[in-house]
């Protein structure tokens, strides 16, 4: 064992993790706070782009002399302002994987908070299109650091029985951020000075300061220390996380399993130089169901599919979309309603993701979304100018948001935090998160051209596209998403080696890595007398 450490090990698959404690809940809940400024930063721009003062500042148009239909940002400016954050986040997420392995998960998140604050300061000071875009690009790097590594950090410290629920808390905080942004936008929309947009932008600094400061008091991931061959330090932080004495059997046995799994994976994934460590993410054939290549494709494609559901069309362009319908008296209020539905629906996933499981939740969530989207599209095309029809469209948009928020919203984040082996986990999660932001950027770029009245002018017909893509999500979920509920990260590793996604819900742990790697010399029938062995 690294460093000559001596650990208690077990072959009992039910004793590889300590019981859940309130302390573990609270630590993960605070880490999930990172979702608030991710959600807020994504959401505030939706309302700001519909503010009269902001439109006047960016375009030079006069709201008193310009026809209402023409008083809006051009499609190319909407596209640039919205998508540049995602572009920065894409590159930030890729960089975060390296930093998380070098500095640690916790420190990388703190660095991301600092970069984000710089970007927000630039945006708050902006009085022109150029500086605003530059600030959103810098802030995007910070969001990329946080969004990639928060999921990694939470997955590595959360107890297995509630890992899905706790990681879902990250998505819940994203929805809270979106709701806060909508409320602040609603409160400042009618101001006739720069505070109309500077207040919503500047408020973001508070979320980053809270998260960055709080993380100074949280422990590092024990799996990071195992990866760095610092087993003694891993035991110390695992003791803090599980609320057990450092020399207790629970801590020793869980740590032995983490160490054994890491050594097993290192045999399959030899560590080389910097470039070799990235190449490792793409090794193994497509026919090998546990290969790193297949896991990387699964993680990146799952985040792509989450964006294909079309949810960010509502949260990025909902205000301007409802304005263009021409039958909504207060599109800013509609923005609050849709984000409120998002917030209230997400907690359902806390229960469902552990009770129902990841796989069925994703399948049926995609089914629900595609039905709602096709209904919205059909009603909008056939009778979109009728007030009653518009109300029906809004109702089904809210139901669609409910299905997303309780299934694909949290589910995609939960699964990408679970499917990668420790040697490539930070880079695998970083690549998956970068995929989310890449597709987020692509959708942000093209959507204004699809629905803008000066371009494609699809209107409600855009929901035919989102519905068709959700149909792809149904097929994808059935064929590729494995069931991981109730398993440790090490047991997920073993399950993906031994069965296909469609068989994964029936798989049960049958051995430990500690036993397979020879950490256990002998055991009694009751699994109580475990011999120590130094490997």
Coordinates of C-alpha atoms in Angstrom, one line a residue:
X1 CA 0.0 0.0 0.0
X2 CA 1.3 3.5 -0.7
X3 CA 3.6 4.9 2.0
X4 CA 3.8 1.6 3.7
X5 CA 0.4 2.2 5.4
X6 CA -1.4 -0.5 7.2
X7 CA -5.2 -0.6 6.8
X8 CA -8.0 -2.8 8.0
X9 CA -9.6 -4.3 4.9
X10 CA -12.8 -6.2 4.4
X11 CA -14.4 -8.5 1.8
X12 CA -17.9 -7.6 3.1
X13 CA -19.5 -5.5 0.3
X14 CA -21.8 -3.9 2.9
X15 CA -19.0 -2.6 5.1
X16 CA -17.1 -0.4 2.6
X17 CA -18.6 2.9 3.9
X18 CA -19.6 4.4 7.2
X19 CA -23.2 5.2 8.1
X20 CA -24.6 8.5 6.8
X21 CA -24.3 11.5 9.2
X22 CA -25.7 15.0 9.4
X23 CA -22.2 16.3 9.0
X24 CA -21.9 14.7 5.6
X25 CA -25.2 16.2 4.5
X26 CA -24.3 19.7 5.6
X27 CA -20.8 19.6 3.9
X28 CA -22.3 18.5 0.6
X29 CA -25.2 20.9 0.9
X30 CA -22.8 23.8 1.2
X31 CA -20.7 22.6 -1.7
X32 CA -23.9 22.5 -3.8
X33 CA -24.1 26.3 -3.2
X34 CA -21.8 26.6 -6.2
X35 CA -24.9 26.0 -8.4
X36 CA -26.4 29.3 -7.3
X37 CA -24.0 31.6 -9.1
X38 CA -23.9 29.2 -12.1
X39 CA -27.7 29.5 -12.3
X40 CA -27.8 33.2 -11.5
X41 CA -25.1 34.0 -14.1
X42 CA -27.0 32.0 -16.7
X43 CA -30.3 33.6 -15.8
X44 CA -29.8 37.3 -15.3
X45 CA -28.9 37.9 -18.9
X46 CA -32.3 36.7 -20.0
X47 CA -34.0 39.7 -18.4
X48 CA -31.2 42.2 -18.9
X49 CA -31.4 41.8 -22.7
X50 CA -35.1 42.8 -22.5
X51 CA -34.5 46.0 -20.5
X52 CA -35.1 49.3 -22.2
X53 CA -32.1 51.1 -20.8
X54 CA -29.8 48.2 -21.7
X55 CA -31.1 48.0 -25.3
X56 CA -30.7 51.8 -25.6
X57 CA -27.1 51.6 -24.3
X58 CA -26.0 48.7 -26.6
X59 CA -27.8 49.7 -29.8
X60 CA -28.4 53.4 -29.5
X61 CA -32.1 53.0 -30.3
X62 CA -34.6 55.4 -28.7
X63 CA -37.6 53.7 -27.1
X64 CA -39.7 56.8 -27.6
X65 CA -39.2 56.9 -31.4
X66 CA -38.5 53.3 -32.3
X67 CA -41.4 51.0 -33.0
X68 CA -41.8 48.4 -30.3
X69 CA -41.3 45.5 -32.7
X70 CA -37.9 46.9 -33.7
X71 CA -36.8 48.0 -30.2
X72 CA -34.8 44.9 -29.4
X73 CA -31.2 43.7 -29.6
X74 CA -30.1 42.4 -33.0
X75 CA -29.9 38.6 -33.2
X76 CA -26.1 38.7 -33.5
X77 CA -25.7 40.7 -30.3
X78 CA -28.1 38.4 -28.4
X79 CA -26.1 35.5 -29.7
X80 CA -22.7 36.9 -28.7
X81 CA -23.7 38.2 -25.3
X82 CA -25.3 34.9 -24.3
X83 CA -22.9 32.5 -25.9
X84 CA -19.6 34.1 -24.9
X85 CA -20.1 33.0 -21.2
X86 CA -20.5 29.4 -22.4
X87 CA -17.4 29.7 -24.6
X88 CA -15.3 30.8 -21.5
X89 CA -16.9 28.1 -19.4
X90 CA -15.9 25.4 -22.0
X91 CA -12.2 26.3 -21.8
X92 CA -12.4 26.8 -18.0
X93 CA -13.9 23.3 -17.5
X94 CA -11.1 21.7 -19.5
X95 CA -8.4 23.5 -17.6
X96 CA -10.1 22.7 -14.3
X97 CA -9.4 18.9 -14.6
X98 CA -5.6 19.5 -14.6
X99 CA -5.8 22.0 -11.7
X100 CA -8.0 19.6 -9.7
X101 CA -5.3 16.9 -9.9
X102 CA -2.5 19.3 -9.2
X103 CA -3.9 21.6 -6.5
X104 CA -6.8 19.6 -5.3
X105 CA -10.6 19.8 -5.8
X106 CA -11.3 22.3 -3.1
X107 CA -8.5 24.8 -4.0
X108 CA -9.5 24.7 -7.7
X109 CA -13.1 25.7 -6.8
X110 CA -11.7 28.6 -4.7
X111 CA -9.6 29.7 -7.7
X112 CA -12.6 29.6 -9.9
X113 CA -14.5 31.9 -7.5
X114 CA -11.7 34.4 -7.7
X115 CA -11.7 34.4 -11.5
X116 CA -15.5 34.7 -11.6
X117 CA -15.4 37.8 -9.3
X118 CA -12.9 39.5 -11.7
X119 CA -15.3 38.8 -14.6
X120 CA -18.3 40.1 -12.7
X121 CA -16.4 43.3 -11.9
X122 CA -15.7 43.9 -15.6
X123 CA -19.3 43.4 -16.5
X124 CA -20.6 45.7 -13.7
X125 CA -18.2 48.4 -14.8
X126 CA -19.2 48.0 -18.5
X127 CA -21.0 50.7 -20.4
X128 CA -20.4 49.2 -23.8
X129 CA -20.9 46.0 -25.7
X130 CA -17.2 45.2 -25.9
X131 CA -16.4 45.3 -22.1
X132 CA -19.6 43.4 -21.3
X133 CA -18.6 40.6 -23.6
X134 CA -15.1 40.6 -22.2
X135 CA -16.4 40.4 -18.7
X136 CA -18.7 37.5 -19.5
X137 CA -15.8 35.6 -21.1
X138 CA -13.6 36.0 -18.0
X139 CA -16.5 35.0 -15.7
X140 CA -17.1 32.0 -17.9
X141 CA -13.7 30.7 -17.0
X142 CA -14.5 30.9 -13.3
X143 CA -17.9 29.2 -13.9
X144 CA -16.1 26.4 -15.8
X145 CA -13.8 25.8 -12.9
X146 CA -16.6 25.6 -10.4
X147 CA -19.2 23.7 -12.5
X148 CA -16.7 20.9 -13.4
X149 CA -15.1 20.5 -10.0
X150 CA -18.1 20.9 -7.7
X151 CA -19.6 17.8 -9.2
X152 CA -16.3 15.9 -8.9
X153 CA -15.9 17.1 -5.3
X154 CA -19.4 16.3 -4.2
X155 CA -19.4 12.8 -5.8
X156 CA -16.2 12.0 -4.0
X157 CA -17.2 13.0 -0.6
X158 CA -20.9 12.1 -0.5
X159 CA -22.1 8.8 1.1
X160 CA -23.2 6.3 -1.5
X161 CA -26.8 5.9 -0.2
X162 CA -27.6 9.6 -0.7
X163 CA -25.0 10.6 -3.3
X164 CA -27.6 11.1 -6.0
X165 CA -29.8 13.2 -3.8
X166 CA -26.9 15.4 -2.6
X167 CA -25.5 15.9 -6.1
X168 CA -29.0 16.8 -7.2
X169 CA -28.8 19.6 -4.7
X170 CA -26.3 21.2 -7.1
X171 CA -29.0 21.3 -9.8
X172 CA -31.5 22.6 -7.2
X173 CA -29.1 25.5 -6.4
X174 CA -28.8 26.2 -10.1
X175 CA -32.6 26.6 -10.2
X176 CA -32.5 28.9 -7.1
X177 CA -29.9 31.0 -8.9
X178 CA -32.1 31.3 -12.0
X179 CA -35.1 32.3 -9.8
X180 CA -33.0 34.9 -7.9
X181 CA -31.9 36.3 -11.2
X182 CA -35.5 36.5 -12.5
X183 CA -36.6 38.3 -9.3
X184 CA -33.8 40.8 -9.4
X185 CA -34.4 41.5 -13.1
X186 CA -38.1 42.0 -12.4
X187 CA -37.3 44.5 -9.6
X188 CA -34.9 46.6 -11.7
X189 CA -36.5 46.3 -15.2
X190 CA -38.1 49.7 -15.1
X191 CA -35.2 51.7 -13.9
X192 CA -34.0 54.4 -16.3
X193 CA -30.3 54.4 -15.4
X194 CA -27.4 52.0 -15.5
X195 CA -28.4 50.4 -12.2
X196 CA -31.1 48.6 -14.1
X197 CA -28.5 46.1 -15.3
X198 CA -25.6 46.8 -12.9
X199 CA -27.5 45.6 -9.8
X200 CA -28.3 42.2 -11.3
X201 CA -24.8 41.8 -12.6
X202 CA -22.9 43.0 -9.5
X203 CA -25.0 40.9 -7.1
X204 CA -23.2 37.8 -8.4
X205 CA -20.1 38.7 -6.5
X206 CA -21.9 37.8 -3.2
X207 CA -22.5 34.2 -4.3
X208 CA -18.8 33.7 -5.2
X209 CA -17.6 35.2 -2.0
X210 CA -19.8 33.0 0.1
X211 CA -18.8 29.8 -1.7
X212 CA -15.1 30.7 -1.8
X213 CA -14.9 31.6 1.8
X214 CA -16.8 28.6 3.0
X215 CA -14.6 26.1 1.2
X216 CA -11.6 27.2 3.2
X217 CA -13.3 25.4 6.1
X218 CA -14.3 22.2 4.2
X219 CA -11.9 19.2 3.9
X220 CA -10.3 18.1 0.6
X221 CA -11.6 15.0 -1.1
X222 CA -10.0 11.8 0.4
X223 CA -9.8 10.3 -3.1
X224 CA -7.6 13.2 -4.2
X225 CA -5.2 12.3 -1.4
X226 CA -5.3 8.6 -2.4
X227 CA -4.5 9.6 -6.0
X228 CA -1.5 11.6 -4.7
X229 CA -0.3 8.7 -2.5
X230 CA -1.1 10.6 0.8
X231 CA -3.0 7.8 2.5
X232 CA -2.5 9.2 6.0
X233 CA -4.1 12.5 5.0
X234 CA -6.9 10.7 3.2
X235 CA -7.7 8.9 6.5
X236 CA -7.8 12.2 8.3
X237 CA -10.3 13.9 6.0
X238 CA -12.4 10.7 5.6
X239 CA -12.7 10.7 9.4
X240 CA -14.0 14.3 9.2
X241 CA -16.4 13.5 6.4
X242 CA -17.9 10.3 8.0
X243 CA -17.9 11.5 11.6
X244 CA -15.9 8.4 12.8
X245 CA -12.6 8.1 14.6
X246 CA -9.7 7.8 12.3
X247 CA -8.8 4.3 13.4
X248 CA -12.3 3.0 13.3
X249 CA -13.0 -0.1 11.2
X250 CA -15.4 2.0 9.0
X251 CA -12.8 4.5 8.1
X252 CA -10.1 1.9 7.6
X253 CA -12.2 -0.4 5.5
X254 CA -13.6 2.4 3.3
X255 CA -10.1 3.8 2.8
X256 CA -8.7 0.3 2.0
X257 CA -11.4 -0.1 -0.7
X258 CA -10.5 3.3 -2.3
X259 CA -6.8 2.5 -2.3
X260 CA -7.4 -0.9 -3.7
X261 CA -9.6 0.4 -6.5
X262 CA -7.0 3.0 -7.3
X263 CA -4.2 0.5 -7.5
X264 CA -6.4 -1.8 -9.7
X265 CA -7.2 1.0 -12.1
X266 CA -3.5 2.1 -12.3
X267 CA -2.7 -1.4 -13.5
X268 CA -5.2 -0.9 -16.3
X269 CA -4.4 2.8 -16.9
X270 CA -0.6 3.3 -16.6
X271 CA 0.2 6.9 -15.7
X272 CA 2.7 8.7 -17.9
X273 CA 3.4 12.3 -18.7
X274 CA 0.9 15.1 -19.0
X275 CA -0.2 14.2 -22.5
X276 CA -0.5 10.5 -21.7
X277 CA -2.8 11.3 -18.8
X278 CA -5.2 13.0 -21.3
X279 CA -4.8 10.2 -23.8
X280 CA -5.8 7.7 -21.1
X281 CA -9.3 9.2 -21.3
X282 CA -9.7 7.8 -24.8
X283 CA -8.1 4.4 -24.4
X284 CA -9.9 1.1 -24.9
X285 CA -12.1 0.0 -27.7
X286 CA -15.8 0.7 -28.2
X287 CA -16.5 -3.0 -27.8
X288 CA -15.1 -3.0 -24.3
X289 CA -18.0 -1.8 -22.2
X290 CA -15.8 -0.6 -19.3
X291 CA -13.2 1.1 -21.5
X292 CA -12.2 4.7 -20.7
X293 CA -13.2 5.7 -24.3
X294 CA -16.8 4.5 -23.8
X295 CA -17.0 6.2 -20.4
X296 CA -15.7 9.5 -21.9
X297 CA -18.2 9.2 -24.8
X298 CA -21.0 8.5 -22.3
X299 CA -20.2 11.4 -20.1
X300 CA -19.7 14.0 -22.9
X301 CA -22.8 12.7 -24.9
X302 CA -25.0 12.8 -21.8
X303 CA -24.2 16.5 -21.2
X304 CA -24.8 17.1 -24.9
X305 CA -28.2 15.4 -24.6
X306 CA -29.1 17.5 -21.6
X307 CA -28.6 20.6 -23.7
X308 CA -30.5 19.1 -26.6
X309 CA -33.7 19.0 -24.4
X310 CA -33.9 22.8 -25.2
X311 CA -34.3 23.9 -21.6
X312 CA -31.9 26.8 -22.0
X313 CA -34.0 28.2 -24.8
X314 CA -36.5 29.0 -22.0
X315 CA -34.0 30.4 -19.5
X316 CA -31.8 32.3 -21.9
X317 CA -34.4 33.6 -24.4
X318 CA -37.7 33.1 -22.6
X319 CA -38.3 36.8 -21.9
X320 CA -37.7 37.9 -25.5
X321 CA -39.7 34.8 -26.8
X322 CA -42.7 35.7 -24.7
X323 CA -42.4 39.3 -25.9
X324 CA -42.4 38.2 -29.5
X325 CA -45.6 36.1 -29.0
X326 CA -47.3 39.5 -28.6
X327 CA -50.0 38.2 -26.2
X328 CA -48.1 38.3 -22.9
X329 CA -48.5 41.5 -21.0
X330 CA -45.5 41.1 -18.7
X331 CA -42.8 38.7 -20.1
X332 CA -40.6 39.4 -17.0
X333 CA -43.3 38.0 -14.8
X334 CA -43.5 34.9 -17.0
X335 CA -39.7 34.5 -16.5
X336 CA -40.3 34.4 -12.8
X337 CA -43.1 31.8 -13.1
X338 CA -41.1 29.4 -15.3
X339 CA -38.0 29.6 -13.0
X340 CA -40.3 29.1 -10.0
X341 CA -41.6 25.9 -11.5
X342 CA -38.0 24.9 -12.1
X343 CA -37.2 25.5 -8.4
X344 CA -40.2 23.7 -7.0
X345 CA -39.8 20.6 -9.3
X346 CA -36.1 19.9 -8.7
X347 CA -36.5 18.7 -5.0
X348 CA -38.6 15.8 -6.3
X349 CA -35.4 14.4 -7.8
X350 CA -33.8 14.2 -4.3
X351 CA -36.2 11.3 -3.5
X352 CA -36.8 9.9 -7.0
X353 CA -33.1 9.5 -8.0
X354 CA -32.5 7.2 -5.0
X355 CA -35.9 5.5 -4.9
X356 CA -36.6 5.1 -8.6
X357 CA -33.0 5.2 -9.9
X358 CA -31.1 7.1 -12.4
X359 CA -31.9 5.1 -15.5
X360 CA -35.8 5.0 -15.4
X361 CA -35.9 8.6 -14.3
X362 CA -34.0 9.7 -17.4
X363 CA -36.0 7.5 -19.7
X364 CA -39.4 8.7 -18.5
X365 CA -38.3 12.3 -18.1
X366 CA -37.4 12.4 -21.8
X367 CA -40.7 10.9 -22.7
X368 CA -42.6 13.6 -20.7
X369 CA -40.5 16.4 -22.2
X370 CA -41.0 15.3 -25.8
X371 CA -44.8 15.0 -25.4
X372 CA -45.0 18.6 -23.9
X373 CA -42.8 20.1 -26.5
X374 CA -44.8 18.6 -29.4
X375 CA -48.0 19.9 -27.9
X376 CA -46.6 23.4 -27.5
X377 CA -45.4 23.3 -31.1
X378 CA -48.7 22.1 -32.5
X379 CA -50.8 24.5 -30.5
X380 CA -48.5 27.4 -31.5
X381 CA -48.6 26.6 -35.2
X382 CA -52.4 26.0 -35.4
X383 CA -53.7 28.8 -33.1
X384 CA -50.8 30.8 -31.7
X385 CA -52.6 34.1 -31.8
X386 CA -55.4 33.0 -29.5
X387 CA -55.1 34.0 -25.9
X388 CA -56.5 30.7 -24.7
X389 CA -54.0 28.8 -26.9
X390 CA -51.1 30.9 -25.6
X391 CA -52.2 30.0 -22.0
X392 CA -52.2 26.3 -23.0
X393 CA -48.7 26.7 -24.5
X394 CA -47.4 28.3 -21.3
X395 CA -49.0 25.5 -19.2
X396 CA -47.3 22.8 -21.2
X397 CA -44.0 24.7 -21.1
X398 CA -44.3 24.7 -17.3
X399 CA -45.0 20.9 -17.4
X400 CA -42.0 20.4 -19.7
X401 CA -39.8 22.3 -17.2
X402 CA -41.2 20.1 -14.4
X403 CA -40.1 17.0 -16.3
X404 CA -36.6 18.4 -16.9
X405 CA -36.1 19.7 -13.4
X406 CA -37.0 16.4 -11.8
X407 CA -35.1 14.1 -14.2
X408 CA -32.5 15.2 -16.7
X409 CA -31.6 18.4 -14.9
X410 CA -30.0 16.7 -11.9
X411 CA -29.6 13.2 -13.4
X412 CA -27.0 14.1 -16.0
X413 CA -24.8 15.7 -13.4
X414 CA -25.2 12.8 -10.9
X415 CA -24.2 10.2 -13.5
X416 CA -21.1 11.9 -14.8
X417 CA -19.8 12.2 -11.3
X418 CA -20.1 8.4 -10.9
X419 CA -18.9 6.7 -14.0
X420 CA -15.2 7.5 -14.2
X421 CA -12.4 5.6 -12.4
X422 CA -10.3 7.6 -10.0
X423 CA -7.1 7.9 -12.3
X424 CA -9.1 9.8 -14.9
X425 CA -12.0 11.0 -12.9
X426 CA -11.1 14.7 -12.8
X427 CA -10.4 14.8 -16.5
X428 CA -13.4 12.7 -17.4
X429 CA -15.8 15.0 -15.4
X430 CA -14.0 18.1 -16.9
X431 CA -14.5 16.8 -20.4
X432 CA -18.2 16.0 -19.7
X433 CA -18.8 19.5 -18.2
X434 CA -17.0 21.1 -21.1
X435 CA -19.3 19.2 -23.5
X436 CA -22.3 20.7 -21.6
X437 CA -20.9 24.2 -22.1
X438 CA -19.9 23.6 -25.7
X439 CA -23.4 22.6 -26.6
X440 CA -24.8 25.3 -24.4
X441 CA -22.6 27.8 -26.5
X442 CA -23.8 26.2 -29.8
X443 CA -27.4 26.5 -28.8
X444 CA -26.9 30.1 -27.5
X445 CA -25.4 31.0 -30.8
X446 CA -27.9 29.5 -33.2
X447 CA -31.2 30.0 -31.2
X448 CA -31.5 33.8 -31.8
X449 CA -31.1 33.1 -35.5
X450 CA -33.8 30.4 -35.4
X451 CA -36.4 32.4 -33.5
X452 CA -35.4 36.1 -34.1
X453 CA -38.0 38.0 -36.0
X454 CA -35.2 39.5 -38.1
X455 CA -33.9 36.0 -39.0
X456 CA -35.6 32.5 -39.0
X457 CA -38.7 33.7 -37.1
X458 CA -39.6 30.1 -36.2
X459 CA -41.7 31.2 -33.2
X460 CA -43.4 28.2 -31.6
X461 CA -42.2 25.9 -34.4
X462 CA -38.8 25.8 -32.6
X463 CA -40.5 23.3 -30.2
X464 CA -40.7 20.7 -33.0
X465 CA -36.9 20.7 -33.0
X466 CA -36.6 20.4 -29.3
X467 CA -39.3 17.6 -29.2
X468 CA -37.5 15.7 -31.9
X469 CA -34.2 16.0 -30.0
X470 CA -36.0 14.8 -26.8
X471 CA -37.1 11.7 -28.8
X472 CA -33.4 11.0 -29.3
X473 CA -32.9 11.4 -25.5
X474 CA -35.4 8.6 -25.0
X475 CA -33.5 6.2 -27.2
X476 CA -30.2 7.3 -25.7
X477 CA -31.4 6.8 -22.1
X478 CA -32.6 3.2 -22.8
X479 CA -29.5 2.1 -24.6
X480 CA -26.6 3.8 -22.8
X481 CA -27.4 5.1 -19.3
X482 CA -26.4 2.6 -16.5
X483 CA -28.1 2.3 -13.1
X484 CA -25.7 3.4 -10.4
X485 CA -28.0 4.0 -7.3
X486 CA -26.8 2.7 -4.0
X487 CA -23.3 1.8 -5.1
X488 CA -20.0 3.3 -4.0
X489 CA -17.9 4.9 -6.8
X490 CA -15.7 1.8 -6.6
X491 CA -18.7 -0.5 -7.0
X492 CA -19.9 1.5 -10.0
X493 CA -16.5 0.8 -11.6
X494 CA -17.0 -2.9 -11.1
X495 CA -20.6 -2.9 -12.4
X496 CA -19.6 -1.1 -15.6
X497 CA -17.0 -3.8 -16.2
X498 CA -19.4 -6.7 -15.8
X499 CA -22.7 -5.8 -17.4
X500 CA -24.4 -3.6 -20.0
X501 CA -26.5 -0.5 -19.2
X502 CA -29.7 -2.5 -19.8
X503 CA -28.7 -5.1 -17.3
X504 CA -27.2 -2.7 -14.7
X505 CA -30.3 -2.4 -12.5
X506 CA -30.0 -6.1 -11.7
X507 CA -26.3 -6.0 -10.8
X508 CA -25.4 -6.4 -7.1
X509 CA -21.9 -6.1 -5.5
X510 CA -20.3 -9.5 -4.9
X511 CA -16.7 -8.7 -3.9
X512 CA -14.5 -5.8 -2.8
X513 CA -11.4 -4.5 -4.5
X514 CA -9.6 -4.8 -1.2
X515 CA -10.2 -8.6 -1.2
X516 CA -9.4 -9.0 -4.9
X517 CA -6.1 -7.0 -4.6
X518 CA -5.0 -9.1 -1.6
X519 CA -5.5 -6.6 1.2
X520 CA -7.4 -9.2 3.2
X521 CA -5.6 -12.3 4.4
X522 CA -8.5 -14.1 6.1
X523 CA -11.9 -13.4 7.5
X524 CA -14.3 -15.1 9.8
X525 CA -17.8 -16.1 8.8
X526 CA -19.1 -13.0 10.5
X527 CA -16.6 -10.7 8.9
X528 CA -15.5 -9.4 12.3
X529 CA -11.9 -10.6 12.5
X530 CA -10.0 -9.0 9.7
X531 CA -6.2 -9.4 9.5
X532 CA -4.0 -6.5 8.7
X533 CA -1.8 -6.8 5.6
X534 CA 0.8 -4.4 4.3
X535 CA 0.9 -4.4 0.6

